[in-house]
Amino acid sequence: MRMWGVLTKYLCRKHLLGEHVEMHMFVGTIRKGVSIQGYLDRGLVDPGRIFDRHEELAAEMLRRGMNHQSPLDNLGCRITKPVDQAANIAELSRRCPECRALIEAGS
């Protein structure tokens, strides 16, 4: 699981939908009381931004003409640990030609 945290316009369809699902997975994991410390230690999620990030992803899905019918309740989490957006942009560019093209077009 991972919160890319980059501008949603930089995400290909696969990464946009994937991050959206992972926001739901993080919430489920937290609600079950399962530790996400490993994700925090590696800078892969900012719990205080899960709800807002979900809303950003959902808005981008709608902007692209996709369907979104999975609202997410706000956890109200006060723990914040920013994700490294620059590192995530580099990782997306390395992993995914579609994301790389979107990033290069948006830069």
GROMACS .gro file of N, CA, C and O in nm:
model
  428
    1MET      N    1   0.086  -0.117   0.000
    1MET     CA    2   0.000   0.000   0.000
    1MET      C    3   0.091   0.123   0.000
    1MET      O    4   0.198   0.121   0.056
    2ARG      N    5   0.038   0.229  -0.061
    2ARG     CA    6   0.119   0.350  -0.073
    2ARG      C    7   0.029   0.469  -0.106
    2ARG      O    8  -0.066   0.457  -0.180
    3MET      N    9   0.065   0.582  -0.051
    3MET     CA   10   0.004   0.710  -0.088
    3MET      C   11   0.107   0.782  -0.174
    3MET      O   12   0.211   0.824  -0.124
    4TRP      N   13   0.079   0.792  -0.303
    4TRP     CA   14   0.175   0.860  -0.390
    4TRP      C   15   0.183   1.007  -0.353
    4TRP      O   16   0.290   1.065  -0.352
    5GLY      N   17   0.069   1.071  -0.329
    5GLY     CA   18   0.067   1.209  -0.285
    5GLY      C   19   0.105   1.312  -0.390
    5GLY      O   20   0.117   1.429  -0.357
    6VAL      N   21   0.123   1.270  -0.514
    6VAL     CA   22   0.159   1.364  -0.620
    6VAL      C   23   0.032   1.422  -0.681
    6VAL      O   24  -0.078   1.375  -0.653
    7LEU      N   25   0.046   1.523  -0.765
    7LEU     CA   26  -0.071   1.577  -0.833
    7LEU      C   27  -0.143   1.464  -0.904
    7LEU      O   28  -0.080   1.384  -0.974
    8THR      N   29  -0.273   1.457  -0.887
    8THR     CA   30  -0.350   1.346  -0.943
    8THR      C   31  -0.342   1.342  -1.095
    8THR      O   32  -0.353   1.234  -1.154
    9LYS      N   33  -0.319   1.455  -1.160
    9LYS     CA   34  -0.309   1.457  -1.306
    9LYS      C   35  -0.185   1.382  -1.355
    9LYS      O   36  -0.175   1.349  -1.472
   10TYR      N   37  -0.090   1.354  -1.266
   10TYR     CA   38   0.031   1.280  -1.302
   10TYR      C   39   0.013   1.130  -1.300
   10TYR      O   40   0.103   1.057  -1.339
   11LEU      N   41  -0.100   1.083  -1.251
   11LEU     CA   42  -0.122   0.940  -1.235
   11LEU      C   43  -0.194   0.881  -1.356
   11LEU      O   44  -0.297   0.933  -1.398
   12CYS      N   45  -0.140   0.772  -1.409
   12CYS     CA   46  -0.211   0.699  -1.513
   12CYS      C   47  -0.336   0.638  -1.450
   12CYS      O   48  -0.353   0.640  -1.328
   13ARG      N   49  -0.421   0.585  -1.532
   13ARG     CA   50  -0.546   0.524  -1.483
   13ARG      C   51  -0.518   0.417  -1.378
   13ARG      O   52  -0.580   0.412  -1.273
   14LYS      N   53  -0.420   0.330  -1.405
   14LYS     CA   54  -0.389   0.220  -1.314
   14LYS      C   55  -0.343   0.272  -1.177
   14LYS      O   56  -0.389   0.225  -1.073
   15HIS      N   57  -0.255   0.372  -1.176
   15HIS     CA   58  -0.205   0.424  -1.050
   15HIS      C   59  -0.309   0.510  -0.978
   15HIS      O   60  -0.314   0.511  -0.855
   16LEU      N   61  -0.393   0.579  -1.053
   16LEU     CA   62  -0.501   0.657  -0.993
   16LEU      C   63  -0.598   0.564  -0.919
   16LEU      O   64  -0.629   0.584  -0.801
   17LEU      N   65  -0.644   0.460  -0.989
   17LEU     CA   66  -0.738   0.366  -0.926
   17LEU      C   67  -0.671   0.288  -0.814
   17LEU      O   68  -0.733   0.259  -0.710
   18GLY      N   69  -0.544   0.254  -0.833
   18GLY     CA   70  -0.472   0.179  -0.731
   18GLY      C   71  -0.457   0.258  -0.602
   18GLY      O   72  -0.481   0.206  -0.493
   19GLU      N   73  -0.418   0.384  -0.614
   19GLU     CA   74  -0.404   0.466  -0.493
   19GLU      C   75  -0.539   0.487  -0.426
   19GLU      O   76  -0.549   0.486  -0.303
   20HIS      N   77  -0.644   0.501  -0.505
   20HIS     CA   78  -0.778   0.517  -0.449
   20HIS      C   79  -0.814   0.395  -0.364
   20HIS      O   80  -0.859   0.408  -0.250
   21VAL      N   81  -0.794   0.277  -0.417
   21VAL     CA   82  -0.824   0.154  -0.342
   21VAL      C   83  -0.739   0.148  -0.215
   21VAL      O   84  -0.787   0.108  -0.108
   22GLU      N   85  -0.614   0.188  -0.227
   22GLU     CA   86  -0.525   0.181  -0.112
   22GLU      C   87  -0.564   0.277   0.000
   22GLU      O   88  -0.541   0.249   0.117
   23MET      N   89  -0.628   0.390  -0.033
   23MET     CA   90  -0.678   0.478   0.073
   23MET      C   91  -0.785   0.405   0.154
   23MET      O   92  -0.790   0.413   0.276
   24HIS      N   93  -0.872   0.332   0.082
   24HIS     CA   94  -0.974   0.252   0.152
   24HIS      C   95  -0.908   0.142   0.236
   24HIS      O   96  -0.952   0.114   0.347
   25MET      N   97  -0.803   0.081   0.181
   25MET     CA   98  -0.734  -0.026   0.255
   25MET      C   99  -0.667   0.028   0.380
   25MET      O  100  -0.671  -0.036   0.486
   26PHE      N  101  -0.605   0.146   0.372
   26PHE     CA  102  -0.544   0.206   0.491
   26PHE      C  103  -0.649   0.231   0.599
   26PHE      O  104  -0.626   0.201   0.716
   27VAL      N  105  -0.762   0.286   0.560
   27VAL     CA  106  -0.868   0.312   0.658
   27VAL      C  107  -0.914   0.182   0.724
   27VAL      O  108  -0.928   0.174   0.845
   28GLY      N  109  -0.935   0.077   0.643
   28GLY     CA  110  -0.976  -0.052   0.699
   28GLY      C  111  -0.872  -0.108   0.794
   28GLY      O  112  -0.905  -0.160   0.901
   29THR      N  113  -0.747  -0.096   0.757
   29THR     CA  114  -0.638  -0.146   0.841
   29THR      C  115  -0.633  -0.070   0.973
   29THR      O  116  -0.624  -0.131   1.081
   30ILE      N  117  -0.642   0.061   0.967
   30ILE     CA  118  -0.639   0.144   1.089
   30ILE      C  119  -0.759   0.113   1.177
   30ILE      O  120  -0.745   0.098   1.299
   31ARG      N  121  -0.876   0.101   1.118
   31ARG     CA  122  -0.998   0.072   1.197
   31ARG      C  123  -0.991  -0.064   1.266
   31ARG      O  124  -1.048  -0.083   1.372
   32LYS      N  125  -0.922  -0.159   1.204
   32LYS     CA  126  -0.906  -0.292   1.265
   32LYS      C  127  -0.800  -0.292   1.375
   32LYS      O  128  -0.782  -0.392   1.443
   33GLY      N  129  -0.731  -0.181   1.390
   33GLY     CA  130  -0.628  -0.172   1.492
   33GLY      C  131  -0.495  -0.234   1.452
   33GLY      O  132  -0.409  -0.257   1.536
   34VAL      N  133  -0.479  -0.259   1.322
   34VAL     CA  134  -0.354  -0.315   1.272
   34VAL      C  135  -0.253  -0.201   1.253
   34VAL      O  136  -0.287  -0.095   1.202
   35SER      N  137  -0.132  -0.224   1.297
   35SER     CA  138  -0.028  -0.121   1.288
   35SER      C  139   0.009  -0.091   1.143
   35SER      O  140   0.023  -0.181   1.061
   36ILE      N  141   0.027   0.036   1.116
   36ILE     CA  142   0.079   0.080   0.985
   36ILE      C  143   0.217   0.142   1.005
   36ILE      O  144   0.265   0.217   0.919
   37GLN      N  145   0.282   0.110   1.116
   37GLN     CA  146   0.410   0.171   1.149
   37GLN      C  147   0.514   0.153   1.040
   37GLN      O  148   0.590   0.245   1.010
   38GLY      N  149   0.517   0.038   0.978
   38GLY     CA  150   0.613   0.015   0.870
   38GLY      C  151   0.594   0.112   0.755
   38GLY      O  152   0.691   0.161   0.696
   39TYR      N  153   0.469   0.140   0.723
   39TYR     CA  154   0.439   0.236   0.616
   39TYR      C  155   0.480   0.377   0.658
   39TYR      O  156   0.529   0.455   0.577
   40LEU      N  157   0.458   0.409   0.785
   40LEU     CA  158   0.499   0.539   0.837
   40LEU      C  159   0.651   0.552   0.835
   40LEU      O  160   0.704   0.655   0.792
   41ASP      N  161   0.720   0.447   0.879
   41ASP     CA  162   0.866   0.450   0.884
   41ASP      C  163   0.927   0.470   0.746
   41ASP      O  164   1.031   0.534   0.732
   42ARG      N  165   0.863   0.416   0.643
   42ARG     CA  166   0.915   0.427   0.506
   42ARG      C  167   0.857   0.548   0.432
   42ARG      O  168   0.885   0.567   0.313
   43GLY      N  169   0.777   0.630   0.501
   43GLY     CA  170   0.721   0.750   0.438
   43GLY      C  171   0.622   0.721   0.328
   43GLY      O  172   0.611   0.797   0.232
   44LEU      N  173   0.548   0.611   0.341
   44LEU     CA  174   0.455   0.570   0.236
   44LEU      C  175   0.312   0.616   0.257
   44LEU      O  176   0.228   0.600   0.168
   45VAL      N  177   0.283   0.673   0.374
   45VAL     CA  178   0.147   0.721   0.401
   45VAL      C  179   0.151   0.835   0.502
   45VAL      O  180   0.236   0.836   0.592
   46ASP      N  181   0.062   0.928   0.484
   46ASP     CA  182   0.039   1.036   0.581
   46ASP      C  183  -0.103   1.016   0.632
   46ASP      O  184  -0.200   1.053   0.564
   47PRO      N  185  -0.119   0.954   0.749
   47PRO     CA  186  -0.254   0.922   0.798
   47PRO      C  187  -0.347   1.043   0.809
   47PRO      O  188  -0.467   1.031   0.787
   48GLY      N  189  -0.291   1.158   0.840
   48GLY     CA  190  -0.372   1.278   0.852
   48GLY      C  191  -0.426   1.330   0.720
   48GLY      O  192  -0.513   1.416   0.717
   49ARG      N  193  -0.377   1.274   0.609
   49ARG     CA  194  -0.421   1.318   0.476
   49ARG      C  195  -0.501   1.213   0.401
   49ARG      O  196  -0.539   1.235   0.286
   50ILE      N  197  -0.525   1.097   0.460
   50ILE     CA  198  -0.593   0.990   0.388
   50ILE      C  199  -0.728   1.037   0.332
   50ILE      O  200  -0.757   1.017   0.215
   51PHE      N  201  -0.810   1.098   0.415
   51PHE     CA  202  -0.942   1.140   0.370
   51PHE      C  203  -0.931   1.244   0.258
   51PHE      O  204  -0.995   1.231   0.153
   52ASP      N  205  -0.849   1.348   0.279
   52ASP     CA  206  -0.835   1.452   0.177
   52ASP      C  207  -0.778   1.395   0.048
   52ASP      O  208  -0.821   1.434  -0.062
   53ARG      N  209  -0.682   1.304   0.061
   53ARG     CA  210  -0.624   1.244  -0.059
   53ARG      C  211  -0.729   1.162  -0.134
   53ARG      O  212  -0.737   1.166  -0.257
   54HIS      N  213  -0.812   1.089  -0.060
   54HIS     CA  214  -0.919   1.013  -0.123
   54HIS      C  215  -1.010   1.106  -0.202
   54HIS      O  216  -1.049   1.076  -0.315
   55GLU      N  217  -1.043   1.220  -0.145
   55GLU     CA  218  -1.130   1.316  -0.212
   55GLU      C  219  -1.064   1.370  -0.339
   55GLU      O  220  -1.130   1.388  -0.441
   56GLU      N  221  -0.932   1.397  -0.335
   56GLU     CA  222  -0.860   1.442  -0.453
   56GLU      C  223  -0.863   1.336  -0.563
   56GLU      O  224  -0.886   1.367  -0.680
   57LEU      N  225  -0.841   1.211  -0.524
   57LEU     CA  226  -0.842   1.101  -0.620
   57LEU      C  227  -0.980   1.083  -0.680
   57LEU      O  228  -0.994   1.064  -0.801
   58ALA      N  229  -1.084   1.090  -0.596
   58ALA     CA  230  -1.221   1.074  -0.644
   58ALA      C  231  -1.257   1.187  -0.743
   58ALA      O  232  -1.320   1.162  -0.846
   59ALA      N  233  -1.214   1.308  -0.712
   59ALA     CA  234  -1.242   1.421  -0.801
   59ALA      C  235  -1.173   1.401  -0.936
   59ALA      O  236  -1.231   1.430  -1.042
   60GLU      N  237  -1.050   1.350  -0.934
   60GLU     CA  238  -0.978   1.325  -1.060
   60GLU      C  239  -1.045   1.213  -1.138
   60GLU      O  240  -1.056   1.219  -1.261
   61MET      N  241  -1.093   1.111  -1.068
   61MET     CA  242  -1.165   1.003  -1.135
   61MET      C  243  -1.287   1.060  -1.208
   61MET      O  244  -1.311   1.027  -1.325
   62LEU      N  245  -1.363   1.143  -1.141
   62LEU     CA  246  -1.482   1.202  -1.202
   62LEU      C  247  -1.443   1.293  -1.319
   62LEU      O  248  -1.509   1.293  -1.423
   63ARG      N  249  -1.334   1.370  -1.302
   63ARG     CA  250  -1.288   1.459  -1.410
   63ARG      C  251  -1.254   1.379  -1.535
   63ARG      O  252  -1.279   1.424  -1.647
   64ARG      N  253  -1.205   1.258  -1.516
   64ARG     CA  254  -1.169   1.172  -1.630
   64ARG      C  255  -1.286   1.089  -1.681
   64ARG      O  256  -1.270   1.007  -1.769
   65GLY      N  257  -1.404   1.113  -1.626
   65GLY     CA  258  -1.522   1.043  -1.673
   65GLY      C  259  -1.541   0.905  -1.612
   65GLY      O  260  -1.621   0.825  -1.661
   66MET      N  261  -1.469   0.877  -1.505
   66MET     CA  262  -1.483   0.748  -1.436
   66MET      C  263  -1.596   0.758  -1.334
   66MET      O  264  -1.639   0.866  -1.297
   67ASN      N  265  -1.637   0.644  -1.288
   67ASN     CA  266  -1.742   0.636  -1.188
   67ASN      C  267  -1.677   0.629  -1.050
   67ASN      O  268  -1.575   0.564  -1.032
   68HIS      N  269  -1.737   0.697  -0.953
   68HIS     CA  270  -1.690   0.686  -0.814
   68HIS      C  271  -1.810   0.674  -0.723
   68HIS      O  272  -1.891   0.765  -0.715
   69GLN      N  273  -1.821   0.560  -0.658
   69GLN     CA  274  -1.934   0.538  -0.567
   69GLN      C  275  -1.888   0.477  -0.435
   69GLN      O  276  -1.960   0.398  -0.375
   70SER      N  277  -1.768   0.512  -0.392
   70SER     CA  278  -1.717   0.457  -0.267
   70SER      C  279  -1.669   0.569  -0.175
   70SER      O  280  -1.551   0.595  -0.163
   71PRO      N  281  -1.765   0.636  -0.109
   71PRO     CA  282  -1.726   0.743  -0.018
   71PRO      C  283  -1.642   0.686   0.097
   71PRO      O  284  -1.647   0.567   0.128
   72LEU      N  285  -1.566   0.772   0.158
   72LEU     CA  286  -1.479   0.733   0.267
   72LEU      C  287  -1.506   0.824   0.385
   72LEU      O  288  -1.513   0.946   0.370
   73ASP      N  289  -1.524   0.766   0.502
   73ASP     CA  290  -1.543   0.846   0.622
   73ASP      C  291  -1.409   0.904   0.666
   73ASP      O  292  -1.305   0.839   0.657
   74ASN      N  293  -1.414   1.025   0.717
   74ASN     CA  294  -1.294   1.090   0.767
   74ASN      C  295  -1.256   1.027   0.900
   74ASN      O  296  -1.336   1.025   0.994
   75LEU      N  297  -1.135   0.974   0.909
   75LEU     CA  298  -1.087   0.915   1.034
   75LEU      C  299  -1.062   1.021   1.141
   75LEU      O  300  -1.061   0.990   1.258
   76GLY      N  301  -1.036   1.144   1.097
   76GLY     CA  302  -1.004   1.249   1.193
   76GLY      C  303  -0.868   1.226   1.257
   76GLY      O  304  -0.842   1.272   1.367
   77CYS      N  305  -0.780   1.158   1.189
   77CYS     CA  306  -0.648   1.127   1.241
   77CYS      C  307  -0.563   1.252   1.248
   77CYS      O  308  -0.559   1.331   1.155
   78ARG      N  309  -0.496   1.270   1.359
   78ARG     CA  310  -0.412   1.390   1.376
   78ARG      C  311  -0.264   1.361   1.351
   78ARG      O  312  -0.184   1.452   1.353
   79ILE      N  313  -0.231   1.235   1.331
   79ILE     CA  314  -0.092   1.199   1.301
   79ILE      C  315  -0.061   1.242   1.159
   79ILE      O  316  -0.132   1.206   1.066
   80THR      N  317   0.044   1.320   1.141
   80THR     CA  318   0.084   1.358   1.006
   80THR      C  319   0.229   1.322   0.986
   80THR      O  320   0.312   1.340   1.075
   81LYS      N  321   0.258   1.270   0.872
   81LYS     CA  322   0.395   1.236   0.832
   81LYS      C  323   0.398   1.247   0.681
   81LYS      O  324   0.356   1.157   0.610
   82PRO      N  325   0.442   1.361   0.630
   82PRO     CA  326   0.436   1.385   0.486
   82PRO      C  327   0.509   1.277   0.405
   82PRO      O  328   0.613   1.227   0.448
   83VAL      N  329   0.451   1.244   0.292
   83VAL     CA  330   0.518   1.154   0.199
   83VAL      C  331   0.613   1.237   0.114
   83VAL      O  332   0.593   1.357   0.095
   84ASP      N  333   0.715   1.175   0.061
   84ASP     CA  334   0.815   1.243  -0.020
   84ASP      C  335   0.767   1.247  -0.164
   84ASP      O  336   0.786   1.154  -0.241
   85GLN      N  337   0.703   1.357  -0.201
   85GLN     CA  338   0.645   1.369  -0.335
   85GLN      C  339   0.752   1.365  -0.444
   85GLN      O  340   0.730   1.303  -0.548
   86ALA      N  341   0.865   1.428  -0.421
   86ALA     CA  342   0.971   1.427  -0.523
   86ALA      C  343   1.021   1.285  -0.548
   86ALA      O  344   1.038   1.244  -0.663
   87ALA      N  345   1.040   1.208  -0.441
   87ALA     CA  346   1.083   1.069  -0.457
   87ALA      C  347   0.975   0.987  -0.527
   87ALA      O  348   1.006   0.900  -0.609
   88ASN      N  349   0.848   1.016  -0.496
   88ASN     CA  350   0.740   0.941  -0.558
   88ASN      C  351   0.724   0.975  -0.706
   88ASN      O  352   0.691   0.887  -0.786
   89ILE      N  353   0.749   1.099  -0.744
   89ILE     CA  354   0.746   1.135  -0.885
   89ILE      C  355   0.856   1.060  -0.960
   89ILE      O  356   0.834   1.005  -1.068
   90ALA      N  357   0.974   1.056  -0.898
   90ALA     CA  358   1.085   0.982  -0.960
   90ALA      C  359   1.052   0.833  -0.972
   90ALA      O  360   1.080   0.771  -1.075
   91GLU      N  361   0.992   0.777  -0.868
   91GLU     CA  362   0.957   0.634  -0.869
   91GLU      C  363   0.849   0.603  -0.973
   91GLU      O  364   0.858   0.505  -1.046
   92LEU      N  365   0.747   0.689  -0.982
   92LEU     CA  366   0.644   0.670  -1.083
   92LEU      C  367   0.703   0.680  -1.224
   92LEU      O  368   0.668   0.602  -1.312
   93SER      N  369   0.792   0.775  -1.244
   93SER     CA  370   0.855   0.792  -1.374
   93SER      C  371   0.938   0.670  -1.411
   93SER      O  372   0.941   0.629  -1.527
   94ARG      N  373   1.003   0.612  -1.313
   94ARG     CA  374   1.086   0.495  -1.337
   94ARG      C  375   1.000   0.372  -1.366
   94ARG      O  376   1.029   0.294  -1.456
   95ARG      N  377   0.890   0.357  -1.293
   95ARG     CA  378   0.806   0.237  -1.301
   95ARG      C  379   0.711   0.234  -1.419
   95ARG      O  380   0.678   0.129  -1.471
   96CYS      N  381   0.659   0.352  -1.454
   96CYS     CA  382   0.541   0.354  -1.542
   96CYS      C  383   0.559   0.453  -1.658
   96CYS      O  384   0.559   0.575  -1.635
   97PRO      N  385   0.567   0.404  -1.780
   97PRO     CA  386   0.580   0.495  -1.894
   97PRO      C  387   0.461   0.591  -1.908
   97PRO      O  388   0.478   0.705  -1.949
   98GLU      N  389   0.341   0.543  -1.874
   98GLU     CA  390   0.224   0.631  -1.884
   98GLU      C  391   0.231   0.746  -1.784
   98GLU      O  392   0.202   0.861  -1.818
   99CYS      N  393   0.267   0.715  -1.660
   99CYS     CA  394   0.282   0.822  -1.560
   99CYS      C  395   0.396   0.916  -1.600
   99CYS      O  396   0.383   1.038  -1.588
  100ARG      N  397   0.506   0.859  -1.650
  100ARG     CA  398   0.620   0.942  -1.692
  100ARG      C  399   0.576   1.043  -1.799
  100ARG      O  400   0.609   1.160  -1.791
  101ALA      N  401   0.497   0.998  -1.895
  101ALA     CA  402   0.449   1.088  -2.000
  101ALA      C  403   0.360   1.198  -1.942
  101ALA      O  404   0.370   1.315  -1.982
  102LEU      N  405   0.273   1.163  -1.846
  102LEU     CA  406   0.186   1.263  -1.784
  102LEU      C  407   0.268   1.362  -1.702
  102LEU      O  408   0.240   1.482  -1.701
  103ILE      N  409   0.369   1.312  -1.632
  103ILE     CA  410   0.455   1.400  -1.552
  103ILE      C  411   0.531   1.495  -1.641
  103ILE      O  412   0.538   1.616  -1.615
  104GLU      N  413   0.589   1.442  -1.749
  104GLU     CA  414   0.665   1.527  -1.841
  104GLU      C  415   0.576   1.629  -1.909
  104GLU      O  416   0.617   1.744  -1.930
  105ALA      N  417   0.454   1.593  -1.941
  105ALA     CA  418   0.360   1.686  -2.005
  105ALA      C  419   0.316   1.795  -1.908
  105ALA      O  420   0.289   1.908  -1.949
  106GLY      N  421   0.309   1.762  -1.780
  106GLY     CA  422   0.262   1.858  -1.680
  106GLY      C  423   0.370   1.946  -1.622
  106GLY      O  424   0.341   2.041  -1.551
  107SER      N  425   0.495   1.913  -1.648
  107SER     CA  426   0.607   1.989  -1.587
  107SER      C  427   0.638   2.115  -1.664
  107SER      O  428   0.612   2.135  -1.775
   0.00000   0.00000   0.00000
